[in-house]
XYZ file of C-alpha atoms in Angstrom:
538
model
C -22.641 7.900 39.625
C -19.749 5.677 38.357
C -22.237 2.599 38.437
C -25.028 4.491 36.566
C -22.664 5.581 33.927
C -21.264 2.119 33.357
C -24.658 0.440 33.416
C -26.324 2.961 31.450
C -23.582 2.313 28.615
C -23.805 -1.146 28.991
C -27.669 -1.192 28.486
C -27.509 1.135 25.336
C -25.193 -1.462 23.820
C -25.439 -4.323 21.411
C -22.096 -5.829 21.972
C -21.593 -9.090 23.801
C -18.731 -10.147 26.027
C -18.208 -13.985 26.120
C -16.160 -16.213 28.315
C -15.191 -19.302 26.340
C -12.905 -21.893 27.967
C -11.540 -19.220 30.424
C -10.761 -16.798 27.723
C -12.898 -13.427 27.096
C -13.973 -12.511 23.538
C -15.942 -9.630 22.156
C -18.707 -9.778 19.701
C -19.590 -6.427 18.244
C -18.254 -2.939 18.339
C -15.010 -2.732 20.631
C -16.235 0.769 21.865
C -19.327 -0.622 23.277
C -17.617 -3.580 24.537
C -15.430 -1.286 26.656
C -18.564 -0.492 28.696
C -19.113 -4.183 29.253
C -15.627 -4.878 30.358
C -15.522 -1.896 32.692
C -18.705 -2.768 34.217
C -17.729 -6.283 34.932
C -14.486 -5.080 36.498
C -16.543 -2.961 38.895
C -18.490 -5.983 39.614
C -22.252 -4.795 39.123
C -22.917 -6.710 35.784
C -25.219 -9.246 37.323
C -27.110 -6.709 39.398
C -27.892 -4.726 36.074
C -28.825 -7.935 34.250
C -31.356 -9.005 37.026
C -32.799 -5.357 37.204
C -33.445 -4.440 33.554
C -35.038 -6.012 30.593
C -34.884 -4.649 27.087
C -38.351 -3.506 25.663
C -37.086 -1.497 22.520
C -34.247 0.071 20.697
C -33.551 3.164 18.801
C -30.522 2.151 16.753
C -27.295 4.280 16.495
C -27.390 6.832 13.482
C -24.459 8.718 12.368
C -26.608 11.714 11.918
C -27.953 11.645 15.385
C -24.701 10.169 16.937
C -26.738 8.405 19.519
C -28.198 5.258 20.556
C -30.991 4.424 22.941
C -32.668 1.435 24.243
C -35.999 1.238 26.284
C -35.522 -0.656 29.344
C -38.106 -2.244 31.879
C -36.786 -1.340 35.477
C -37.836 -4.200 37.793
C -36.647 -2.342 40.802
C -39.312 0.443 40.044
C -42.125 -2.054 39.507
C -41.628 -2.339 35.840
C -41.256 1.318 34.974
C -39.801 1.820 31.437
C -36.653 3.775 31.176
C -34.918 5.293 28.272
C -31.090 4.615 28.250
C -28.885 6.661 25.868
C -25.460 6.923 24.991
C -23.534 8.966 22.306
C -21.506 12.037 21.387
C -21.293 14.186 24.579
C -21.916 17.595 22.880
C -25.151 16.214 21.194
C -26.256 14.156 24.311
C -25.728 17.225 26.681
C -27.824 19.412 24.438
C -30.821 16.981 25.125
C -30.453 17.012 28.725
C -32.281 19.096 31.212
C -31.043 17.363 34.534
C -27.789 15.707 35.754
C -27.308 12.870 38.404
C -25.755 13.953 41.539
C -25.353 10.897 43.947
C -28.669 9.049 43.396
C -30.747 12.202 42.674
C -31.483 14.191 39.390
C -30.922 17.852 39.861
C -31.443 20.611 37.192
C -28.678 21.114 34.821
C -27.468 24.791 35.075
C -25.552 26.640 32.354
C -22.471 26.901 34.637
C -22.475 22.892 34.873
C -23.076 22.652 31.117
C -19.861 24.572 30.624
C -18.007 22.553 33.218
C -19.105 19.300 31.533
C -17.956 20.603 28.200
C -14.556 21.572 29.470
C -13.879 18.241 30.969
C -14.813 16.631 27.611
C -12.263 18.814 25.991
C -9.722 17.722 28.571
C -10.349 14.143 27.930
C -10.182 14.578 24.125
C -7.121 16.573 24.553
C -5.524 13.346 26.080
C -6.396 11.489 22.976
C -9.571 9.884 24.589
C -12.501 8.897 22.859
C -15.443 10.175 24.686
C -19.115 9.020 25.176
C -21.668 10.229 27.278
C -24.566 8.410 29.151
C -27.997 9.724 30.014
C -31.405 8.354 30.954
C -35.107 9.206 31.156
C -37.864 7.506 33.370
C -40.833 7.592 31.276
C -43.243 6.874 34.256
C -45.227 4.309 32.486
C -45.405 0.548 32.530
C -46.092 0.046 28.669
C -43.022 0.506 26.508
C -43.850 3.152 23.821
C -42.820 2.766 20.266
C -39.200 3.339 19.836
C -38.862 6.914 18.460
C -36.269 9.575 18.444
C -38.684 11.953 20.072
C -38.028 10.060 23.346
C -34.494 11.239 23.314
C -35.065 14.491 25.062
C -35.338 15.760 28.621
C -32.810 13.383 29.518
C -30.732 13.184 32.903
C -27.065 13.404 32.416
C -25.256 10.467 34.032
C -21.744 11.182 33.010
C -19.176 10.959 30.443
C -16.352 8.393 29.912
C -12.974 8.691 28.079
C -11.601 5.497 26.455
C -8.286 5.007 24.785
C -8.215 3.585 21.389
C -4.275 3.648 20.913
C -3.112 3.458 17.421
C -0.938 0.315 16.697
C 2.700 0.655 17.520
C 3.668 0.164 13.961
C 1.095 2.927 12.650
C 3.270 5.753 12.952
C 6.100 4.339 11.215
C 3.852 3.089 8.415
C 2.384 6.563 7.964
C 5.958 8.015 7.939
C 6.887 5.435 5.301
C 3.643 6.175 3.360
C 4.385 9.891 3.394
C 8.055 9.476 2.445
C 6.631 7.560 -0.699
C 4.745 10.547 -1.797
C 1.355 9.087 -0.567
C -0.914 11.586 1.294
C -2.520 10.104 4.438
C -5.876 11.547 5.536
C -7.575 10.653 8.746
C -11.419 10.862 8.808
C -13.168 10.166 12.199
C -16.503 10.649 14.004
C -14.523 11.361 17.117
C -14.223 14.718 18.794
C -12.024 17.222 16.925
C -9.595 17.605 19.943
C -9.139 13.616 20.162
C -8.608 13.543 16.265
C -6.191 16.347 16.692
C -4.204 14.639 19.395
C -4.368 11.292 17.764
C -2.995 12.916 14.371
C -0.200 14.658 16.156
C 0.905 11.459 17.977
C 0.892 9.579 14.357
C 2.946 12.509 12.866
C -0.009 13.348 10.625
C -1.664 16.637 11.627
C 1.190 18.972 10.972
C 0.105 22.585 11.374
C -3.272 22.223 9.452
C -6.271 22.787 11.508
C -8.703 19.936 11.954
C -11.834 20.088 9.592
C -15.077 19.435 11.449
C -18.343 18.146 10.369
C -20.286 21.425 11.166
C -17.687 23.072 8.833
C -17.984 20.650 6.172
C -21.804 21.481 6.097
C -21.246 24.973 5.177
C -18.515 24.267 2.383
C -19.659 24.247 -1.250
C -18.065 21.663 -3.435
C -15.560 24.119 -4.919
C -14.687 25.294 -1.416
C -14.251 21.836 -0.257
C -11.885 20.944 -3.205
C -9.850 23.957 -2.003
C -9.739 22.782 1.736
C -9.093 19.148 0.590
C -5.742 20.306 -0.923
C -4.050 20.762 2.650
C -6.398 19.316 5.336
C -5.314 15.888 6.684
C -7.608 15.352 9.532
C -11.559 15.500 9.423
C -13.626 15.093 12.735
C -17.340 14.572 13.614
C -18.059 13.573 10.180
C -21.234 12.075 8.853
C -21.316 9.391 6.145
C -22.136 11.808 3.433
C -19.183 13.860 4.320
C -16.867 11.062 3.596
C -18.110 10.695 0.147
C -17.883 14.471 -0.652
C -14.239 14.326 0.577
C -13.450 11.516 -1.739
C -15.237 13.268 -4.621
C -13.286 16.351 -3.663
C -9.930 14.549 -3.921
C -10.775 12.840 -7.062
C -11.791 16.250 -8.432
C -8.302 17.497 -7.862
C -6.849 14.626 -9.946
C -5.938 12.336 -6.941
C -6.275 8.643 -6.895
C -7.918 7.926 -3.731
C -7.857 4.636 -1.553
C -10.519 4.615 1.085
C -10.877 2.342 4.163
C -13.807 1.503 6.168
C -15.929 -0.854 8.129
C -19.553 0.343 8.547
C -22.527 0.099 6.418
C -22.418 3.889 6.263
C -18.924 3.645 4.751
C -20.239 1.716 1.733
C -21.056 4.755 -0.616
C -17.345 6.024 -0.199
C -15.730 2.788 -0.497
C -17.724 2.337 -3.883
C -16.800 5.806 -5.081
C -12.931 5.503 -4.208
C -10.417 4.288 -6.825
C -9.628 1.617 -4.225
C -12.083 0.780 -1.687
C -10.551 -1.300 1.283
C -12.821 -2.739 3.734
C -11.794 -4.242 7.092
C -11.597 -8.053 7.194
C -12.258 -8.395 11.005
C -14.381 -5.594 12.087
C -15.991 -4.766 8.725
C -19.740 -5.330 7.944
C -20.813 -7.617 4.918
C -22.094 -4.387 3.141
C -18.690 -2.668 3.366
C -16.941 -5.756 2.041
C -19.223 -6.040 -0.811
C -18.710 -2.305 -1.815
C -15.060 -2.509 -1.533
C -12.477 -3.603 -4.073
C -10.300 -5.155 -1.527
C -10.586 -6.613 1.985
C -7.825 -6.009 4.599
C -7.584 -9.451 6.522
C -5.858 -7.986 9.566
C -7.454 -4.475 9.781
C -3.908 -3.177 9.973
C -2.897 0.108 8.236
C 0.768 -0.969 8.160
C -0.264 -3.911 5.737
C -1.667 -1.399 3.327
C 1.775 0.306 3.218
C 3.424 -3.033 3.070
C 1.150 -3.867 0.003
C 2.322 -0.644 -1.678
C 5.713 -1.434 -0.849
C 5.401 -4.930 -2.483
C 3.380 -3.670 -5.568
C 6.152 -1.042 -6.235
C 8.792 -4.052 -5.984
C 6.786 -6.054 -8.359
C 6.499 -3.130 -10.726
C 10.261 -2.599 -10.572
C 10.865 -6.394 -11.242
C 8.547 -6.046 -14.413
C 10.703 -3.150 -15.663
C 13.929 -5.096 -15.079
C 12.457 -8.061 -16.959
C 11.385 -5.727 -19.889
C 14.751 -3.800 -19.743
C 16.399 -7.123 -20.118
C 14.662 -8.825 -22.718
C 14.294 -5.765 -25.014
C 17.793 -4.738 -24.965
C 19.067 -8.326 -25.393
C 16.838 -8.951 -28.317
C 17.683 -5.466 -29.867
C 21.132 -6.720 -29.645
C 20.364 -9.583 -31.728
C 18.398 -7.772 -34.045
C 20.977 -4.911 -34.808
C 23.739 -7.670 -34.951
C 22.004 -9.424 -37.774
C 20.953 -6.025 -39.513
C 24.379 -4.230 -39.223
C 26.161 -7.486 -40.057
C 24.290 -7.726 -43.340
C 24.422 -3.963 -44.088
C 28.133 -3.668 -43.336
C 29.189 -7.165 -44.567
C 31.794 -5.653 -46.932
C 33.302 -3.475 -43.941
C 33.807 -6.453 -41.673
C 34.812 -9.084 -44.319
C 31.724 -11.303 -44.488
C 31.671 -10.861 -48.270
C 35.289 -12.214 -48.593
C 34.895 -15.632 -47.082
C 32.971 -17.464 -49.918
C 30.613 -16.814 -52.670
C 27.756 -14.329 -52.012
C 26.866 -12.820 -48.509
C 27.478 -14.840 -45.385
C 25.125 -14.346 -42.410
C 26.843 -13.114 -39.164
C 25.196 -15.930 -37.192
C 23.206 -18.916 -38.124
C 19.629 -19.538 -37.208
C 20.553 -22.312 -34.713
C 22.809 -19.952 -33.053
C 20.173 -17.327 -32.750
C 17.461 -19.581 -31.362
C 20.119 -21.041 -28.866
C 20.943 -17.466 -27.617
C 17.199 -16.829 -27.155
C 16.865 -20.397 -25.224
C 19.978 -19.715 -23.052
C 19.491 -15.903 -22.182
C 15.840 -15.307 -22.154
C 15.006 -18.233 -19.793
C 16.733 -18.590 -16.488
C 18.501 -15.360 -16.336
C 15.332 -13.370 -17.305
C 13.211 -15.335 -14.694
C 16.055 -14.956 -11.911
C 15.622 -11.000 -12.350
C 12.100 -11.326 -10.954
C 13.550 -12.424 -7.481
C 15.509 -9.147 -7.225
C 15.076 -7.586 -3.679
C 13.113 -4.420 -3.931
C 15.199 -1.267 -4.565
C 16.500 0.383 -1.230
C 14.682 3.583 -2.365
C 11.576 2.095 -3.612
C 9.540 3.933 -0.778
C 11.363 7.208 -1.429
C 10.052 7.521 -4.948
C 7.143 9.792 -5.961
C 4.120 7.825 -7.202
C 3.819 7.271 -10.852
C 1.696 9.467 -12.858
C -1.239 8.104 -14.759
C 0.494 9.341 -17.923
C 3.759 7.639 -17.228
C 4.620 4.726 -19.429
C 5.968 1.535 -18.321
C 8.410 1.568 -21.027
C 9.400 5.424 -20.767
C 11.813 7.448 -23.004
C 14.664 6.778 -20.704
C 14.053 3.043 -20.965
C 13.942 3.372 -24.669
C 17.335 5.099 -24.771
C 18.827 2.429 -22.674
C 17.393 -0.352 -24.856
C 19.003 1.183 -28.034
C 22.197 2.005 -26.344
C 22.821 -1.404 -24.897
C 21.556 -3.253 -27.926
C 23.793 -1.090 -30.111
C 26.778 -1.922 -27.931
C 26.253 -5.501 -28.104
C 25.811 -5.329 -31.796
C 29.191 -3.610 -32.167
C 30.878 -5.811 -29.888
C 29.518 -9.030 -31.647
C 30.442 -7.686 -35.131
C 33.829 -6.504 -33.882
C 34.647 -10.165 -32.965
C 33.676 -11.141 -36.255
C 35.981 -8.651 -37.923
C 38.913 -9.702 -35.564
C 38.615 -13.340 -36.550
C 37.662 -12.817 -40.347
C 40.379 -12.182 -42.911
C 39.803 -8.802 -44.499
C 37.492 -6.173 -43.054
C 38.782 -3.324 -40.619
C 40.961 -5.647 -38.647
C 42.698 -8.307 -40.819
C 42.387 -11.703 -38.989
C 43.461 -15.258 -39.941
C 40.406 -17.172 -38.561
C 37.926 -19.223 -40.522
C 34.203 -18.268 -40.972
C 33.056 -20.906 -38.470
C 35.744 -19.772 -35.910
C 34.610 -16.077 -36.454
C 31.036 -16.985 -35.983
C 31.688 -19.064 -32.891
C 33.629 -16.032 -31.457
C 30.724 -13.749 -32.221
C 28.265 -16.143 -31.021
C 29.948 -16.328 -27.730
C 30.261 -12.660 -27.423
C 26.660 -12.172 -27.903
C 25.887 -14.590 -25.322
C 28.192 -13.389 -22.785
C 27.022 -9.690 -23.555
C 23.542 -10.747 -22.599
C 24.772 -12.338 -19.492
C 26.450 -9.230 -18.465
C 23.406 -7.197 -19.376
C 21.617 -9.361 -16.800
C 23.394 -7.549 -14.191
C 23.029 -4.184 -15.773
C 19.391 -4.589 -15.952
C 18.790 -4.754 -12.299
C 18.629 -1.033 -12.116
C 18.078 1.920 -14.438
C 20.354 4.366 -12.420
C 22.053 2.207 -9.566
C 25.509 0.750 -10.233
C 25.505 -3.009 -11.305
C 27.982 -3.575 -8.523
C 25.835 -2.154 -5.780
C 24.074 -5.112 -3.761
C 25.800 -7.385 -6.267
C 25.299 -10.533 -4.234
C 21.729 -9.874 -2.992
C 20.246 -12.273 -5.639
C 21.951 -15.580 -5.512
C 19.412 -16.987 -8.109
C 20.765 -14.718 -10.808
C 24.302 -15.985 -10.290
C 22.929 -19.546 -10.588
C 21.210 -18.732 -13.879
C 24.182 -16.873 -15.491
C 26.483 -19.914 -14.450
C 24.090 -22.401 -15.924
C 24.032 -20.472 -19.142
C 27.740 -20.086 -19.175
C 28.234 -23.720 -18.747
C 25.738 -24.508 -21.396
C 27.596 -22.157 -23.833
C 31.032 -23.844 -22.991
C 29.411 -27.095 -23.851
C 28.017 -25.883 -27.296
C 31.374 -24.470 -28.131
C 33.634 -27.424 -27.004
C 31.456 -30.739 -27.379
C 31.747 -32.218 -30.819
C 28.449 -33.175 -31.581
C 27.054 -29.832 -30.251
C 29.689 -28.303 -32.750
C 28.020 -30.002 -35.564
C 24.585 -29.156 -34.706
C 25.367 -25.459 -34.057
C 28.389 -24.798 -36.491
C 30.732 -23.855 -33.927
C 34.544 -24.861 -33.313
C 36.360 -24.879 -30.070
C 38.009 -21.654 -28.834
C 41.268 -21.320 -27.123
C 41.773 -19.775 -23.753
C 42.946 -16.442 -25.298
C 39.963 -16.440 -27.658
C 37.684 -16.821 -24.661
C 39.425 -13.980 -22.731
C 38.906 -11.784 -25.940
C 35.285 -12.851 -25.970
C 34.713 -11.911 -22.334
C 36.416 -8.577 -22.703
C 34.398 -7.725 -25.892
C 31.252 -8.637 -24.194
C 31.852 -6.636 -20.952
C 31.625 -3.505 -22.908
C 27.913 -3.873 -22.672
C 28.497 -3.296 -18.889
C 30.874 -0.460 -18.965
C 28.703 1.394 -21.420
C 25.853 1.186 -19.138
C 27.854 2.158 -16.116
C 28.805 5.311 -17.775
C 25.177 6.033 -18.796
C 24.171 5.425 -15.052
C 26.781 7.986 -13.795
C 25.345 10.564 -16.178
C 21.924 9.829 -15.029
C 22.837 10.038 -11.204
C 24.572 13.316 -11.803
C 21.667 14.828 -13.564
C 19.275 13.811 -10.835
C 21.511 15.292 -8.038
C 21.952 18.504 -10.135
C 18.173 18.583 -10.548
C 17.586 18.111 -6.737
């Protein structure tokens, strides 16, 4: 009986088992190859190959859930036999007899019930089940391969095979769910097998498995309602996958669909992101998909989501830094001109003196918008990047919170820079004794240092700049380079002439550092408020 089941499953089979340089490889479907491997371990492969010759084939169909071949049996004088394998429940309904030993005996209702119970037991153990049956046609001429031949079959037996999830799959699913991504399993396997596998993966929860027969009875509106909570679908046909995708999209969901077969192509095409399998996927599925998964590993999809979120976070860091720093420059010039009389810019010569020279503004842009900004792109992903909910379609890259941050930081930079001018200039709110060149040099330096402080502030919109301070050594290198160049501009004579600067004393540098650090402290206070609001809302 065991030999009959394995030989029958190996005949109704399109996989190939190859031995290349002492290493066994599979060409074709791994489920079909499992029959070939088991038969070879049993030691009956050569006998089967010498006895049978294929004369026709009825290909597998997702609707029928069966595959059959027409075989010429040499041991029976060339008589043609139909060999069929497929879903146990479907195949059993087409059988009238069962094999007992080497004989075919009528299949009673009691035996049908017992066989169905054994299939359920295998499925409960997370085993994928396939049944094998055959039918001697009593003719030497192979008829046309037709589905009508798949009837009055002799049930040979059922096999259970384990298709274990990858060890990293459970953790990947948990990470995806923690990131607000809903994972749905759609399979052609038995409902009990699907339920057990989903439970092992931490996916099923308390929701019942939705079967293909139930899907047939649901209207589109009912399916949308069901799809809101269902996470596991079993015994589905290709058109069911497409309906599930459509139902989820109708609920406003962004759907990523994975698949490997020809029949998956419509659902892959309809999904917002179609992901085909690169190893087992067919050419049709790859053509229909938006992406091809090179290693056929679900964990890779989750890793890609993590990487995508990290890239998006870096884009926001980059924008936050550049916009707030440039806002500081714009506000410095605008407020410096508008409030010139207040800070003493109108008392240092004829007419109105600009807060900064054009060459100084250009130098600031060259110094701070290059190396520090690029270094922010190397920030590691935020620790909670996979614990945040997905962004909504209506969410903006530069949202209201970032806009407020840009204005606050920019305004703080401008106030600190203009305060440096006022401290050094005679007159104004704070009477100083410096020249215009000295005041501009101090203000120029404060604005550069403020933007370097801002590079650390821009690493996160809500976490403290001191958290994970040393995780990006490139940022420290970029800041050190910019600071060194600024020192040279202030203290090298020929650069003094080019940029209108004068050397500063140690005390002056300390004052500039303190004034520029206000950007960091104001931002830290804002982040404290944001974190407290988030905890209160939670």
